[in-house]
Amino acid sequence: INAEYKGDTVRGEIADCCRKSYDKLSLTGATELLMFDSQPQMEQWLKESKQDWKRQGDSYVFDRQTEEEARQIPFHDIIKATLGYAHEMEAIV
């Protein structure tokens, strides 16, 4: 259960970064970034975790911050670091 909780925490951080980093993200891309095996699993998690992702067709679209606000936060670095932590946790578990 502890590893599952940590995984959800990592996914939550990645989801927040995706929402702020992308204008649009495909279902396939979201499934991969959030480390799910299937789109239905990912969609269920988004629903349960109350992520504010808006679906349009086969993509999610996001209302991004202004360009200046977005530059102040290194989202791509945060996503890379979070994915690295997730892989390390998988190796430990």
Short mmCIF file of N, CA, C and O in Angstrom, two decimals:
data_model
loop_
_atom_site.label_atom_id
_atom_site.label_comp_id
_atom_site.label_asym_id
_atom_site.label_seq_id
_atom_site.Cartn_x
_atom_site.Cartn_y
_atom_site.Cartn_z
N ILE A 1 0.83 -1.19 0.00
CA ILE A 1 0.00 0.00 0.00
C ILE A 1 0.88 1.25 0.00
O ILE A 1 0.57 2.22 -0.68
N ASN A 2 1.98 1.25 0.73
CA ASN A 2 2.86 2.41 0.80
C ASN A 2 3.42 2.76 -0.57
O ASN A 2 3.46 3.92 -0.95
N ALA A 3 3.87 1.75 -1.32
CA ALA A 3 4.39 2.00 -2.67
C ALA A 3 3.29 2.53 -3.58
O ALA A 3 3.54 3.40 -4.42
N GLU A 4 2.07 2.01 -3.43
CA GLU A 4 0.94 2.50 -4.24
C GLU A 4 0.65 3.96 -3.93
O GLU A 4 0.42 4.77 -4.83
N TYR A 5 0.71 4.32 -2.64
CA TYR A 5 0.48 5.71 -2.23
C TYR A 5 1.55 6.62 -2.82
O TYR A 5 1.24 7.69 -3.34
N LYS A 6 2.80 6.19 -2.77
CA LYS A 6 3.89 6.98 -3.33
C LYS A 6 3.74 7.12 -4.84
O LYS A 6 4.01 8.18 -5.41
N GLY A 7 3.31 6.05 -5.49
CA GLY A 7 3.07 6.10 -6.93
C GLY A 7 2.00 7.12 -7.28
O GLY A 7 2.13 7.86 -8.26
N ASP A 8 0.94 7.17 -6.49
CA ASP A 8 -0.12 8.14 -6.73
C ASP A 8 0.39 9.56 -6.50
O ASP A 8 -0.01 10.49 -7.20
N THR A 9 1.26 9.72 -5.51
CA THR A 9 1.84 11.04 -5.25
C THR A 9 2.68 11.49 -6.43
O THR A 9 2.59 12.64 -6.88
N VAL A 10 3.50 10.58 -6.95
CA VAL A 10 4.33 10.90 -8.12
C VAL A 10 3.45 11.23 -9.31
O VAL A 10 3.68 12.21 -10.02
N ARG A 11 2.41 10.44 -9.53
CA ARG A 11 1.49 10.71 -10.64
C ARG A 11 0.82 12.07 -10.48
O ARG A 11 0.63 12.80 -11.46
N GLY A 12 0.45 12.40 -9.26
CA GLY A 12 -0.16 13.70 -9.02
C GLY A 12 0.77 14.85 -9.38
O GLY A 12 0.35 15.84 -9.99
N GLU A 13 2.04 14.71 -9.03
CA GLU A 13 3.02 15.74 -9.37
C GLU A 13 3.20 15.84 -10.89
O GLU A 13 3.28 16.94 -11.45
N ILE A 14 3.27 14.69 -11.54
CA ILE A 14 3.42 14.68 -13.00
C ILE A 14 2.18 15.30 -13.65
O ILE A 14 2.29 16.10 -14.58
N ALA A 15 1.00 14.95 -13.15
CA ALA A 15 -0.24 15.50 -13.70
C ALA A 15 -0.27 17.02 -13.56
O ALA A 15 -0.65 17.73 -14.50
N ASP A 16 0.16 17.54 -12.42
CA ASP A 16 0.20 18.99 -12.23
C ASP A 16 1.16 19.64 -13.21
O ASP A 16 0.86 20.68 -13.79
N CYS A 17 2.32 19.02 -13.40
CA CYS A 17 3.31 19.57 -14.33
C CYS A 17 2.80 19.51 -15.77
O CYS A 17 3.02 20.45 -16.55
N CYS A 18 2.13 18.43 -16.13
CA CYS A 18 1.58 18.31 -17.49
C CYS A 18 0.59 19.41 -17.76
O CYS A 18 0.61 20.03 -18.84
N ARG A 19 -0.27 19.65 -16.79
CA ARG A 19 -1.31 20.68 -16.95
C ARG A 19 -0.68 22.05 -17.17
O ARG A 19 -1.22 22.89 -17.90
N LYS A 20 0.47 22.28 -16.57
CA LYS A 20 1.13 23.58 -16.69
C LYS A 20 2.11 23.65 -17.85
O LYS A 20 2.48 24.73 -18.28
N SER A 21 2.54 22.49 -18.35
CA SER A 21 3.57 22.45 -19.39
C SER A 21 3.01 22.33 -20.80
O SER A 21 3.65 22.75 -21.75
N TYR A 22 1.86 21.73 -20.95
CA TYR A 22 1.32 21.44 -22.27
C TYR A 22 0.04 22.21 -22.54
O TYR A 22 -0.76 22.43 -21.63
N ASP A 23 -0.15 22.59 -23.80
CA ASP A 23 -1.44 23.12 -24.23
C ASP A 23 -2.39 21.98 -24.50
O ASP A 23 -3.59 22.06 -24.24
N LYS A 24 -1.83 20.90 -25.06
CA LYS A 24 -2.61 19.74 -25.47
C LYS A 24 -1.75 18.50 -25.29
O LYS A 24 -0.54 18.52 -25.55
N LEU A 25 -2.36 17.40 -24.83
CA LEU A 25 -1.64 16.15 -24.61
C LEU A 25 -2.53 15.00 -25.05
O LEU A 25 -3.69 14.90 -24.63
N SER A 26 -2.00 14.14 -25.90
CA SER A 26 -2.79 13.01 -26.40
C SER A 26 -3.08 12.02 -25.27
O SER A 26 -2.37 11.96 -24.27
N LEU A 27 -4.12 11.22 -25.46
CA LEU A 27 -4.44 10.18 -24.48
C LEU A 27 -3.26 9.22 -24.32
O LEU A 27 -2.91 8.84 -23.21
N THR A 28 -2.66 8.85 -25.45
CA THR A 28 -1.52 7.94 -25.41
C THR A 28 -0.36 8.56 -24.64
O THR A 28 0.27 7.91 -23.80
N GLY A 29 -0.07 9.83 -24.93
CA GLY A 29 1.01 10.53 -24.23
C GLY A 29 0.74 10.63 -22.74
O GLY A 29 1.64 10.42 -21.92
N ALA A 30 -0.48 10.95 -22.36
CA ALA A 30 -0.84 11.06 -20.95
C ALA A 30 -0.70 9.70 -20.25
O ALA A 30 -0.20 9.62 -19.13
N THR A 31 -1.14 8.64 -20.93
CA THR A 31 -1.05 7.30 -20.35
C THR A 31 0.40 6.94 -20.08
O THR A 31 0.73 6.41 -19.01
N GLU A 32 1.28 7.26 -21.02
CA GLU A 32 2.71 6.95 -20.85
C GLU A 32 3.34 7.82 -19.77
O GLU A 32 4.07 7.31 -18.92
N LEU A 33 3.07 9.13 -19.79
CA LEU A 33 3.67 10.02 -18.80
C LEU A 33 3.24 9.67 -17.38
O LEU A 33 4.04 9.76 -16.45
N LEU A 34 1.99 9.26 -17.23
CA LEU A 34 1.49 8.92 -15.90
C LEU A 34 1.76 7.46 -15.52
O LEU A 34 1.34 7.00 -14.47
N MET A 35 2.46 6.75 -16.40
CA MET A 35 2.93 5.37 -16.13
C MET A 35 1.79 4.39 -15.88
O MET A 35 1.81 3.61 -14.94
N PHE A 36 0.78 4.44 -16.75
CA PHE A 36 -0.31 3.47 -16.70
C PHE A 36 -0.17 2.48 -17.83
O PHE A 36 0.40 2.80 -18.88
N ASP A 37 -0.72 1.29 -17.64
CA ASP A 37 -0.69 0.26 -18.67
C ASP A 37 -1.78 0.45 -19.71
O ASP A 37 -1.67 -0.07 -20.82
N SER A 38 -2.84 1.17 -19.35
CA SER A 38 -3.94 1.35 -20.30
C SER A 38 -4.60 2.71 -20.09
O SER A 38 -4.52 3.30 -19.01
N GLN A 39 -5.26 3.17 -21.14
CA GLN A 39 -5.97 4.45 -21.08
C GLN A 39 -7.13 4.41 -20.07
O GLN A 39 -7.32 5.38 -19.33
N PRO A 40 -7.91 3.31 -20.02
CA PRO A 40 -8.99 3.29 -19.02
C PRO A 40 -8.47 3.41 -17.58
O PRO A 40 -9.10 4.09 -16.75
N GLN A 41 -7.31 2.80 -17.27
CA GLN A 41 -6.73 2.94 -15.94
C GLN A 41 -6.38 4.40 -15.66
O GLN A 41 -6.65 4.92 -14.58
N MET A 42 -5.76 5.05 -16.65
CA MET A 42 -5.36 6.43 -16.51
C MET A 42 -6.57 7.33 -16.32
O MET A 42 -6.61 8.18 -15.43
N GLU A 43 -7.60 7.13 -17.13
CA GLU A 43 -8.81 7.94 -17.03
C GLU A 43 -9.51 7.75 -15.68
O GLU A 43 -10.01 8.71 -15.10
N GLN A 44 -9.51 6.53 -15.18
CA GLN A 44 -10.11 6.27 -13.87
C GLN A 44 -9.32 6.99 -12.77
O GLN A 44 -9.90 7.59 -11.87
N TRP A 45 -7.99 6.94 -12.87
CA TRP A 45 -7.15 7.62 -11.88
C TRP A 45 -7.40 9.13 -11.92
O TRP A 45 -7.51 9.78 -10.87
N LEU A 46 -7.47 9.70 -13.13
CA LEU A 46 -7.72 11.14 -13.25
C LEU A 46 -9.05 11.50 -12.58
O LEU A 46 -9.15 12.52 -11.88
N LYS A 47 -10.04 10.66 -12.77
CA LYS A 47 -11.37 10.91 -12.19
C LYS A 47 -11.30 10.81 -10.66
O LYS A 47 -11.80 11.68 -9.95
N GLU A 48 -10.67 9.75 -10.15
CA GLU A 48 -10.60 9.53 -8.71
C GLU A 48 -9.72 10.57 -8.01
O GLU A 48 -10.00 10.94 -6.87
N SER A 49 -8.68 11.02 -8.68
CA SER A 49 -7.78 11.99 -8.05
C SER A 49 -8.23 13.43 -8.25
O SER A 49 -7.57 14.36 -7.82
N LYS A 50 -9.38 13.58 -8.92
CA LYS A 50 -10.00 14.89 -9.14
C LYS A 50 -9.08 15.87 -9.87
O LYS A 50 -9.03 17.05 -9.54
N GLN A 51 -8.36 15.34 -10.85
CA GLN A 51 -7.53 16.20 -11.69
C GLN A 51 -8.44 16.99 -12.63
O GLN A 51 -9.41 16.47 -13.15
N ASP A 52 -8.12 18.24 -12.82
CA ASP A 52 -8.95 19.12 -13.65
C ASP A 52 -8.44 19.10 -15.09
O ASP A 52 -7.92 20.08 -15.59
N TRP A 53 -8.58 17.95 -15.74
CA TRP A 53 -8.14 17.77 -17.12
C TRP A 53 -9.39 17.75 -18.00
O TRP A 53 -10.34 17.02 -17.72
N LYS A 54 -9.36 18.54 -19.06
CA LYS A 54 -10.51 18.61 -19.97
C LYS A 54 -10.20 17.81 -21.23
O LYS A 54 -9.23 18.08 -21.92
N ARG A 55 -11.06 16.85 -21.53
CA ARG A 55 -10.85 16.00 -22.70
C ARG A 55 -11.58 16.57 -23.90
O ARG A 55 -12.75 16.96 -23.83
N GLN A 56 -10.86 16.61 -25.04
CA GLN A 56 -11.45 16.97 -26.33
C GLN A 56 -11.01 15.93 -27.33
O GLN A 56 -9.83 15.88 -27.69
N GLY A 57 -11.92 15.08 -27.73
CA GLY A 57 -11.59 14.02 -28.68
C GLY A 57 -10.59 13.05 -28.08
O GLY A 57 -10.82 12.50 -27.00
N ASP A 58 -9.45 12.87 -28.76
CA ASP A 58 -8.45 11.92 -28.28
C ASP A 58 -7.28 12.61 -27.57
O ASP A 58 -6.18 12.09 -27.50
N SER A 59 -7.57 13.81 -27.01
CA SER A 59 -6.53 14.58 -26.31
C SER A 59 -7.13 15.27 -25.09
O SER A 59 -8.34 15.39 -24.95
N TYR A 60 -6.22 15.73 -24.24
CA TYR A 60 -6.59 16.61 -23.14
C TYR A 60 -6.07 17.99 -23.49
O TYR A 60 -4.98 18.13 -24.03
N VAL A 61 -6.84 19.01 -23.19
CA VAL A 61 -6.41 20.39 -23.43
C VAL A 61 -6.36 21.10 -22.08
O VAL A 61 -7.15 20.82 -21.17
N PHE A 62 -5.40 22.02 -21.97
CA PHE A 62 -5.16 22.69 -20.71
C PHE A 62 -5.18 24.20 -20.89
O PHE A 62 -4.73 24.70 -21.92
N ASP A 63 -5.66 24.89 -19.89
CA ASP A 63 -5.55 26.35 -19.83
C ASP A 63 -4.23 26.64 -19.15
O ASP A 63 -4.10 26.47 -17.94
N ARG A 64 -3.26 27.06 -19.95
CA ARG A 64 -1.93 27.29 -19.41
C ARG A 64 -1.81 28.67 -18.81
O ARG A 64 -2.57 29.57 -19.11
N GLN A 65 -0.77 28.80 -18.00
CA GLN A 65 -0.43 30.09 -17.41
C GLN A 65 0.11 31.00 -18.51
O GLN A 65 0.37 30.56 -19.62
N THR A 66 0.31 32.24 -18.16
CA THR A 66 0.95 33.13 -19.11
C THR A 66 2.36 32.64 -19.36
O THR A 66 2.94 31.90 -18.55
N GLU A 67 2.93 33.02 -20.47
CA GLU A 67 4.27 32.57 -20.83
C GLU A 67 5.30 32.97 -19.76
O GLU A 67 6.18 32.19 -19.42
N GLU A 68 5.16 34.15 -19.21
CA GLU A 68 6.09 34.60 -18.17
C GLU A 68 5.99 33.73 -16.93
O GLU A 68 7.00 33.33 -16.34
N GLU A 69 4.77 33.41 -16.50
CA GLU A 69 4.58 32.54 -15.34
C GLU A 69 5.16 31.16 -15.60
O GLU A 69 5.78 30.57 -14.72
N ALA A 70 4.95 30.63 -16.79
CA ALA A 70 5.43 29.29 -17.13
C ALA A 70 6.95 29.23 -17.13
O ALA A 70 7.54 28.23 -16.74
N ARG A 71 7.61 30.29 -17.56
CA ARG A 71 9.08 30.30 -17.59
C ARG A 71 9.69 30.30 -16.20
O ARG A 71 10.82 29.88 -16.03
N GLN A 72 8.97 30.74 -15.22
CA GLN A 72 9.49 30.82 -13.86
C GLN A 72 9.60 29.46 -13.20
O GLN A 72 10.34 29.30 -12.23
N ILE A 73 8.89 28.48 -13.70
CA ILE A 73 8.89 27.15 -13.09
C ILE A 73 9.46 26.15 -14.10
O ILE A 73 8.95 26.01 -15.20
N PRO A 74 10.52 25.40 -13.72
CA PRO A 74 11.16 24.46 -14.66
C PRO A 74 10.39 23.13 -14.75
O PRO A 74 10.83 22.09 -14.26
N PHE A 75 9.22 23.16 -15.40
CA PHE A 75 8.35 21.99 -15.42
C PHE A 75 9.00 20.76 -16.03
O PHE A 75 8.84 19.65 -15.53
N HIS A 76 9.72 20.95 -17.12
CA HIS A 76 10.33 19.79 -17.76
C HIS A 76 11.36 19.14 -16.84
O HIS A 76 11.45 17.91 -16.77
N ASP A 77 12.11 19.94 -16.10
CA ASP A 77 13.08 19.41 -15.15
C ASP A 77 12.36 18.66 -14.02
O ASP A 77 12.81 17.61 -13.56
N ILE A 78 11.25 19.23 -13.58
CA ILE A 78 10.48 18.59 -12.51
C ILE A 78 9.93 17.24 -12.97
O ILE A 78 9.98 16.26 -12.24
N ILE A 79 9.41 17.20 -14.19
CA ILE A 79 8.87 15.94 -14.72
C ILE A 79 9.98 14.90 -14.82
O ILE A 79 9.81 13.75 -14.40
N LYS A 80 11.14 15.28 -15.36
CA LYS A 80 12.26 14.35 -15.48
C LYS A 80 12.69 13.82 -14.11
O LYS A 80 12.91 12.62 -13.94
N ALA A 81 12.81 14.71 -13.13
CA ALA A 81 13.21 14.29 -11.79
C ALA A 81 12.17 13.36 -11.17
O ALA A 81 12.52 12.33 -10.58
N THR A 82 10.90 13.69 -11.33
CA THR A 82 9.83 12.87 -10.77
C THR A 82 9.80 11.49 -11.40
O THR A 82 9.64 10.48 -10.71
N LEU A 83 9.98 11.43 -12.72
CA LEU A 83 10.04 10.13 -13.40
C LEU A 83 11.24 9.33 -12.92
O LEU A 83 11.15 8.11 -12.73
N GLY A 84 12.36 10.01 -12.70
CA GLY A 84 13.55 9.32 -12.17
C GLY A 84 13.27 8.73 -10.80
O GLY A 84 13.65 7.59 -10.52
N TYR A 85 12.61 9.49 -9.93
CA TYR A 85 12.26 8.98 -8.61
C TYR A 85 11.33 7.78 -8.71
O TYR A 85 11.48 6.80 -7.97
N ALA A 86 10.39 7.85 -9.62
CA ALA A 86 9.45 6.75 -9.78
C ALA A 86 10.16 5.48 -10.22
O ALA A 86 9.88 4.39 -9.70
N HIS A 87 11.10 5.61 -11.14
CA HIS A 87 11.84 4.42 -11.60
C HIS A 87 12.70 3.86 -10.47
O HIS A 87 12.82 2.65 -10.33
N GLU A 88 13.29 4.73 -9.66
CA GLU A 88 14.08 4.27 -8.53
C GLU A 88 13.19 3.53 -7.51
O GLU A 88 13.59 2.50 -6.97
N MET A 89 11.98 4.05 -7.29
CA MET A 89 11.06 3.40 -6.37
C MET A 89 10.65 2.03 -6.89
O MET A 89 10.53 1.08 -6.12
N GLU A 90 10.42 1.93 -8.20
CA GLU A 90 10.05 0.64 -8.79
C GLU A 90 11.18 -0.37 -8.59
O GLU A 90 10.93 -1.54 -8.33
N ALA A 91 12.42 0.09 -8.71
CA ALA A 91 13.56 -0.81 -8.55
C ALA A 91 13.66 -1.29 -7.11
O ALA A 91 14.03 -2.44 -6.85
N ILE A 92 13.32 -0.41 -6.16
CA ILE A 92 13.39 -0.77 -4.75
C ILE A 92 12.29 -1.76 -4.40
O ILE A 92 12.52 -2.74 -3.70
N VAL A 93 11.09 -1.51 -4.91
CA VAL A 93 9.93 -2.35 -4.59
C VAL A 93 10.05 -3.60 -5.39
O VAL A 93 9.99 -4.68 -5.07
#
